[in-house]
Steps between C-alpha positions, in 0.01 A plus 500: 500500500464133407693229678834369366723232647307479827655299780660515842850449365767759550736330739767440234857553614752610242812293448749439223267254331186715488585645158356834608708812427264769630529408870879536545512811283214651699687435825819645353311810381350560845841469661682722249239776516426471871128515427400299810701515820523221759220537755281712271124457505396475134150565365424337162236660274311184404240508223502122450638534147818334376743784580405567861447132582844404367649785703326379817615144432863608453502700822313233699674180395837576343808429709793739515293819546539742792290398801180704491140510618257465211143621460275574201229748403221459244278781366169439323423769240153348438543567128390144413201299618726210602755706694379355836623162370852644482476603865386154611776337296770728640379432853528127441847536349633705791346258750668206323836679483487632856499871405297766683265688266343846509207573268317810382253611235379817334195695615409581140648312200763714323424637154855493361830314528662803665228524764523127570875530546467797736246323720702178502819674611314702763382172653841330467691787659251516786537124550878539494483764773259299716715187469816694579658353186837627381403465135211430263604267217311475171522253213601743223739331257706580190205478258307747716795736467489479119123557492526796736771675298314449170176621659669816623672559164161486327371758750793735431699453820816683601832356617371404844217302342744312277666364813193280541431311821761564772644204686404670824345825616382656825348396730653155456333378179729239341485300174744208537380322182574794270807341331310178416267433206144369498623187325740429788213530747287263293779241486556532875127457573478190280811333640405569861126446460412850621123557475366834380191673365446628146319833457287485180505880470875478426398404145278807456691727259274797569733552799812688391755268658327188366507653153875553529552150645293304248509713183816714498763285672437188286553714188830626643605146590431374147624811319836585344644655818658223710495532877239778508392418856858505625555831321200658676624371835844644424335833418327494838829424676686783321216745565498396866874559530463844341215579736718409798777722361251786468389455861863512617543842335183654645651644821772682308261628231257632761772665706452875484177467299261363760493634856284381789428713806261371767332260254458779243652423159665778296646476147765745377361583158818623327703199613222262400458652152875473440456124461417324173119479445508120537667540841248767597224252427643225718612730781160663524327162516737389774452817705123462487508122551683553830212727604244233413392643164497292181506759222472270200608608153243776444534628857878519465468702180267744673732548799802551274311749286409698813861479622629643173235764427293562814526853636622584849206516742299234318436133590408177326242243622612142560324171581377455856470874571876571475620814324830622358559875531775725367660787690778647286760220458345262750219246450318383811290187538189581707307234688120469467425699820678812371285757319598737219268748331745558214472142376559438130415173333705448184315297238709261289347368178634142483439434127331634189168327553191682628472544875422734787647611833503763773724808506523731802620858461480781755270304728257415217453147369435467128390191306698468176417276205717432197502299181635480148363694203544379143605721205248760390235359269571139594 
């Protein structure tokens, strides 16, 4: 990141004459949502960029907030040659602002955005636990929400994905800037002389989110559909509300279908298959998610196919060594340490393109390949 607006300022107090609207609305939002409780220890994920630095400034210097203990954490992905400069800059900022700082860095530079995110959150959550913080706050804002929803739409997400970035999620991750736009943060930083770093890779449109931010969103803003960003945010809100409604119905839907005895999970097949196929899909994912298994789309199709057509006495292989077996009208989820010589692996062909996979029948494992064949003589 390059340096922008560097200085030791940040002691601004907000009064009626400041002309700043973000600060009082931020305080009101925290109070209404109860995102930070009095006496909480709060860990701020601090990259040094505009979003996280504005968040730290608000929490550190704004009056009218709940009394709290503040600390920060910075993670170096080592994906740029100048990333150590960010660390030195963040250290200086936290020293000037009187904020304790934890730092960490990768062992090996990540090869993708997803891997970078996973390693960053692993460090942040560990720092949160070691600090004894009640919450980890990040600088995600309204524009991030729009980019996330569009990104997931382009990847073919379901309803849960349309809900975008949640305001909070276990174990204490909170996004207090989510209702506010990037422009509001920029105005706040300028008026209050908040220094921050600028990451040059944020202009690189070979990254998916940068492509959406710099190429797609400007077209939407200038196009014939007014308020496109607000519409996407509204979509995320509606999807989130529907997702919450779905979660509230889960206990009733699972009643009589899923049974647990001494940590063993059973599914009543006839009751389960009486539901609409879309409900079967979501219920099956939830049952397996609670057992620590992420089925994914293809995995869910395979499990449902076995549930509908698998013969009694057979079983289906699952990720992590788990298996699902059928005994008459009951499906049982087996843990990795349980053996079964009658294992059957159902092979699901995900699309019409060429591919290969493993099929297990009667204790024998077969490699299957498939593809498309054109009309005769073509």
